mmCIF file of C-alpha atoms in Angstrom:
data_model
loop_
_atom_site.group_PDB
_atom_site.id
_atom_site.type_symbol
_atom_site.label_atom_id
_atom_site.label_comp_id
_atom_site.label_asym_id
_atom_site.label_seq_id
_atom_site.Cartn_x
_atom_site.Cartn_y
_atom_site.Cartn_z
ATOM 1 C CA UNK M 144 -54.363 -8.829 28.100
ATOM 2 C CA UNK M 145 -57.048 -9.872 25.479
ATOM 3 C CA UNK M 146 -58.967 -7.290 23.138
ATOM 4 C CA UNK M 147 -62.978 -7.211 23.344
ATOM 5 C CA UNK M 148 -62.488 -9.150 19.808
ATOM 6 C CA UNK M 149 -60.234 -11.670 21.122
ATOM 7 C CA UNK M 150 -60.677 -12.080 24.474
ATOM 8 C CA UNK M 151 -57.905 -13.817 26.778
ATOM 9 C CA UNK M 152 -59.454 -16.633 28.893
ATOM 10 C CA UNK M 153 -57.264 -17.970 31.753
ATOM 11 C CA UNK M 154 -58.326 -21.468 33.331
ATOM 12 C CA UNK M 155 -57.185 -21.578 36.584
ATOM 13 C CA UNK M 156 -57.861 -23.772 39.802
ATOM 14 C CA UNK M 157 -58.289 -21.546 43.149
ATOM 15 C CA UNK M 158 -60.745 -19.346 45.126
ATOM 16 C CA UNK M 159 -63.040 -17.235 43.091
ATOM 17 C CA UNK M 160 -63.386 -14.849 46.150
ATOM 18 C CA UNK M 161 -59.597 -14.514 45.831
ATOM 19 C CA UNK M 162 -59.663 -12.864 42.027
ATOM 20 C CA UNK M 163 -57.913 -9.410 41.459
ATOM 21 C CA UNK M 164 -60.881 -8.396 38.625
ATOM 22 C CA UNK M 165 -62.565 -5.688 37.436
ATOM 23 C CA UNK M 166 -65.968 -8.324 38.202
ATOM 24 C CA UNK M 167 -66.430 -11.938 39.976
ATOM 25 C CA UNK M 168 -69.742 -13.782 38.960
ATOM 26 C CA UNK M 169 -71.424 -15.203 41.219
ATOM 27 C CA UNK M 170 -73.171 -18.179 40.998
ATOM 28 C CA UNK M 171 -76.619 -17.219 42.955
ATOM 29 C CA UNK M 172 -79.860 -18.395 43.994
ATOM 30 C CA UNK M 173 -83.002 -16.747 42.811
ATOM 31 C CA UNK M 174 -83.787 -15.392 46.075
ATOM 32 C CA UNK M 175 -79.656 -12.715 46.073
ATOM 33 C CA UNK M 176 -79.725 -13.055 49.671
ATOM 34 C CA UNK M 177 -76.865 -15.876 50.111
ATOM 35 C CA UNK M 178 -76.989 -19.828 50.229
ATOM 36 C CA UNK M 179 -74.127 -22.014 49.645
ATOM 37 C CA UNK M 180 -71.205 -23.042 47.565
ATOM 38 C CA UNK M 181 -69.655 -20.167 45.653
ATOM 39 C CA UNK M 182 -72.588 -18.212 46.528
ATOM 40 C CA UNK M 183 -72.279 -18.220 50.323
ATOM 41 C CA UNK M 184 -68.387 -17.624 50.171
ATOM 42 C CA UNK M 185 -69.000 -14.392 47.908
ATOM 43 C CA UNK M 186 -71.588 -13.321 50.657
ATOM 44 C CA UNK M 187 -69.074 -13.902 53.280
ATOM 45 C CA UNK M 188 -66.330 -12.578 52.421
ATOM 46 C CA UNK M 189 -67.785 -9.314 50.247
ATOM 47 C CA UNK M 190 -69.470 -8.754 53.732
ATOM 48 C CA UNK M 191 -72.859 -6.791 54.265
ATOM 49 C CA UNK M 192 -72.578 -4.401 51.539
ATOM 50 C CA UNK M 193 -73.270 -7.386 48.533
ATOM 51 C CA UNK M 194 -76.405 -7.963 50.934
ATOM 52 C CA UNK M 195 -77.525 -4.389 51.183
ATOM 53 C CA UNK M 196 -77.396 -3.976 47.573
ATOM 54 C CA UNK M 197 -78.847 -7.414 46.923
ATOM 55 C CA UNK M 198 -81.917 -6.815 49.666
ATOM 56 C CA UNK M 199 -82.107 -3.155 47.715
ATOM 57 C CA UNK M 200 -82.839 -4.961 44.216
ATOM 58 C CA UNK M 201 -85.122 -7.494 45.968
ATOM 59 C CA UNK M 202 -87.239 -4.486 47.171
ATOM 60 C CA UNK M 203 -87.120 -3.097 43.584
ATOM 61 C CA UNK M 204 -87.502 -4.739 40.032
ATOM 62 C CA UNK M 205 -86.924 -7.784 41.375
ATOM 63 C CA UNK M 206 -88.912 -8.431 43.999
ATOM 64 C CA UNK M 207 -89.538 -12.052 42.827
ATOM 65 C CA UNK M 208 -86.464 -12.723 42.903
ATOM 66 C CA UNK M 209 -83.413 -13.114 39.752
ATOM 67 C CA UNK M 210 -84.906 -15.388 37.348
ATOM 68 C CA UNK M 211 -82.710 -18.207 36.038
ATOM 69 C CA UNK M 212 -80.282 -16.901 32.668
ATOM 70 C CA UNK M 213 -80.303 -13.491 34.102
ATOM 71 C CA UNK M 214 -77.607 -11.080 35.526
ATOM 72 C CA UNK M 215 -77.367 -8.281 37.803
ATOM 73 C CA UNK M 216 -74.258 -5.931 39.441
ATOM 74 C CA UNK M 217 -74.037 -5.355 43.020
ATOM 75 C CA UNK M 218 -70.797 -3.550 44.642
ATOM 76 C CA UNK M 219 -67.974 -6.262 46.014
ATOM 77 C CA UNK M 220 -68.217 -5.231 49.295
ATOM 78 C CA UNK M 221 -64.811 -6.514 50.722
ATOM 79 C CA UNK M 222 -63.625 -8.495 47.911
ATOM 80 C CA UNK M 223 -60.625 -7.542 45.156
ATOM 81 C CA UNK M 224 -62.800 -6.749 42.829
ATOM 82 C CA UNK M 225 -65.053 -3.616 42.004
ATOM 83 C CA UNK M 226 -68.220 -5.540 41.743
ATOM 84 C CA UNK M 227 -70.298 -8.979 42.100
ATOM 85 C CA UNK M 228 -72.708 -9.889 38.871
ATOM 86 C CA UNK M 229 -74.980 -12.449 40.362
ATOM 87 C CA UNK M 230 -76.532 -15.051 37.859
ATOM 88 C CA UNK M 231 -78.653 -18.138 38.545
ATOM 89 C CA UNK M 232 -77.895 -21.181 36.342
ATOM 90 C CA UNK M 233 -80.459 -23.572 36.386
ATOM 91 C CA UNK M 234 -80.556 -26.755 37.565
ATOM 92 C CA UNK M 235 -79.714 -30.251 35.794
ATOM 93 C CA UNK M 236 -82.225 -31.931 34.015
ATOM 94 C CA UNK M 237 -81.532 -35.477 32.525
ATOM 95 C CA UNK M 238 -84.969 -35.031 30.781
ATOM 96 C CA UNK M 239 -84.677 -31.448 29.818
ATOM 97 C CA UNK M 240 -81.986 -29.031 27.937
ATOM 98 C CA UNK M 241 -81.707 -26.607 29.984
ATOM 99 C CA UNK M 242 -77.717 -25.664 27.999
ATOM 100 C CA UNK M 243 -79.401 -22.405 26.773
ATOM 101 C CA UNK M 244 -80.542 -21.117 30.463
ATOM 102 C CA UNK M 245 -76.677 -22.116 31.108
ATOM 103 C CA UNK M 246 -75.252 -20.587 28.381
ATOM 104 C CA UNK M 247 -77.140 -16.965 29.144
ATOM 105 C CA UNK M 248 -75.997 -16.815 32.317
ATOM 106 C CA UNK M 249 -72.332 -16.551 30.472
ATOM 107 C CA UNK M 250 -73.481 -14.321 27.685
ATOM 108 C CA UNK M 251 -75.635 -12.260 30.123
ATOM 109 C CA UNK M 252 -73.029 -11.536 32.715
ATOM 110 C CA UNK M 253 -70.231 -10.753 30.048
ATOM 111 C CA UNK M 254 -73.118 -8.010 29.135
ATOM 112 C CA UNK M 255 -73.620 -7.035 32.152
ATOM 113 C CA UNK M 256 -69.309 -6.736 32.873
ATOM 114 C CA UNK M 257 -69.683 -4.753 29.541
ATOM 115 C CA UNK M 258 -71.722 -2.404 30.629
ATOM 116 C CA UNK M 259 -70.249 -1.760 33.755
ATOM 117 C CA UNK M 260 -67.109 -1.106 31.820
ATOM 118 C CA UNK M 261 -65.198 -4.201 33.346
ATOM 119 C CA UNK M 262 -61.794 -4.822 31.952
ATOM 120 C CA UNK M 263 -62.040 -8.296 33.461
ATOM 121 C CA UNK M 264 -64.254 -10.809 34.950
ATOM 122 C CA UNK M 265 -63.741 -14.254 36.555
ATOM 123 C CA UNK M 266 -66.368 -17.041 36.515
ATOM 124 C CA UNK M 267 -66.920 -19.756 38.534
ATOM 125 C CA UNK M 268 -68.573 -23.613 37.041
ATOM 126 C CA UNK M 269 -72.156 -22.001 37.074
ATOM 127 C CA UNK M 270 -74.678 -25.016 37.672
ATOM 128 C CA UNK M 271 -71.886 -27.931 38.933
ATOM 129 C CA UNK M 272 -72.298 -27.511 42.748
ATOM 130 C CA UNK M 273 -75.819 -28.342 44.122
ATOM 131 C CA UNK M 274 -77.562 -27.418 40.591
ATOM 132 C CA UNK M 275 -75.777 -30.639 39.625
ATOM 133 C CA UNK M 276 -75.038 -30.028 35.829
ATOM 134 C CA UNK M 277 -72.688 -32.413 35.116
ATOM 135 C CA UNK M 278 -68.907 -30.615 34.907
ATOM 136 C CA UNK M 279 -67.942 -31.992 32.114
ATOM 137 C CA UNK M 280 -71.242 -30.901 29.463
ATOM 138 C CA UNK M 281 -71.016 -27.593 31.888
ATOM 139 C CA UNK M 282 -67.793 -26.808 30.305
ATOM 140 C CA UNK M 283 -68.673 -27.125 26.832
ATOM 141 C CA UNK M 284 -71.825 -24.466 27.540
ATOM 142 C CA UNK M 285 -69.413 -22.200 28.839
ATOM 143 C CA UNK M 286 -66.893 -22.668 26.790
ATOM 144 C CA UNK M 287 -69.636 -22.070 23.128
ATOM 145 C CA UNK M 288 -71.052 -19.092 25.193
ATOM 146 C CA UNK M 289 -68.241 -17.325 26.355
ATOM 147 C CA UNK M 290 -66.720 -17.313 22.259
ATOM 148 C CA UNK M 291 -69.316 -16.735 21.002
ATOM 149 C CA UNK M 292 -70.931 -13.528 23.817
ATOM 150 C CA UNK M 293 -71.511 -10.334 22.254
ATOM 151 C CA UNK M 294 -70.271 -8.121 23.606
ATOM 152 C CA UNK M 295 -67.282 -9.307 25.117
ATOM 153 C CA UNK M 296 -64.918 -8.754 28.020
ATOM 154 C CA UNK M 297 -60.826 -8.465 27.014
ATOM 155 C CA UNK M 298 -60.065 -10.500 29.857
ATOM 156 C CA UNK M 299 -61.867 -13.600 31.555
ATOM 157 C CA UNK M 300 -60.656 -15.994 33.534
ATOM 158 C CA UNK M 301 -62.660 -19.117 34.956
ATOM 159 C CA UNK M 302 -61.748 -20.219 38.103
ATOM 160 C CA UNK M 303 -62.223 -23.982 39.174
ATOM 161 C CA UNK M 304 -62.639 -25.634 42.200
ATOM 162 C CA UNK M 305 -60.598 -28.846 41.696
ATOM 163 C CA UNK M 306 -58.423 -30.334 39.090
ATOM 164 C CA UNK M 307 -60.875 -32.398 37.697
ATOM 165 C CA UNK M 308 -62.923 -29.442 36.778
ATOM 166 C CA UNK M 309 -59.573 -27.271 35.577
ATOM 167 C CA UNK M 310 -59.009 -30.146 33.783
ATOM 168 C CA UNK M 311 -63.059 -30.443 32.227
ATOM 169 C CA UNK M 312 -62.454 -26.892 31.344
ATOM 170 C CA UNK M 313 -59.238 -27.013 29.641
ATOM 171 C CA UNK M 314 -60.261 -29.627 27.783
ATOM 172 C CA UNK M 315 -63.607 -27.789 26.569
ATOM 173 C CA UNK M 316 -61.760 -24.286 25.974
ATOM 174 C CA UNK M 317 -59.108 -26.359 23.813
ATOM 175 C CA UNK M 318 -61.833 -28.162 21.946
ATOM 176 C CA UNK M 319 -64.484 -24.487 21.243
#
């Protein structure tokens, strides 16, 4: 196990609704009430709870919805975890840097975990499904955020869909 000064990062390829953690992030849409990709699959499995909480913030402070670079805890309804921080990562621009709206949604989740008193978290490629952010550049924002959040998590472990993004990942990690 890491320290909140050095934190242990594990790159792994699997099912992010699958992770043993104190916290899973969840790559969300704006609106918290389910879509696709990771999203969806955190929705489905966590069952109606994540959506009761999620539907409960929506009628609260955030009644327009999570905006993009933000984070927020729900319970993990049915999942092996102890709760679900939902971020939105924005969505790729070839004419616009958008890395610092990717990079808080790292920094802003491990605060979140923090706070929560997580031990551990595990993150998913925020931004590489339908948002489009190219894996490779993806990695190297997470990678810069998650050494350099404040404050940290002593455990986090990034879990990948495929090789080619375990191997993006790795590669990033190696290089931060």
């Amino acid at each position: 196990m890491g320290s909140p000064e050095h934190p242990r990062v594990d790159l792994v390829r699997g099912d992010i609704t699958e992770q043993g953690v104190d916290a899973v992030v969840n790559a969300a849409n704006s609106s918290l009430l389910g879509g696709g990709g990771v999203d969806g699959a955190i929705h489905r499995r966590g069952g109606k709870e994540i959506l009761a909480e999620c539907r409960a913030l929506r009628a609260g402070h955030y009644g327009g919805g999570l905006p993009v670079g933000q984070a927020v805890a729900t319970t993990a309804g049915r999942l092996p975890a102890r709760w679900v921080i939902h971020t939105v990562g924005p969505v790729y621009s070839s004419t616009e840097d958008r890395s610092a709206l990717l990079a808080s949604c790292y920094g802003e989740s491990l605060r979140v975990a923090h706070e929560l008193g997580a031990e551990s978290v595990a993150f998913p490629a925020i931004s590489t499904g339908v948002y489009r952010w190219p894996v490779d550049d993806a990695a190297r924002v997470a990678a810069h955020a998650i050494r350099t959040a404040r404050p940290r998590v002593p455990e986090i472990r990034m879990v990948l869909f495929d090789d080619a993004a375990l191997a993006a990942f790795r590669a990033a990690f190696e290089a931060s």
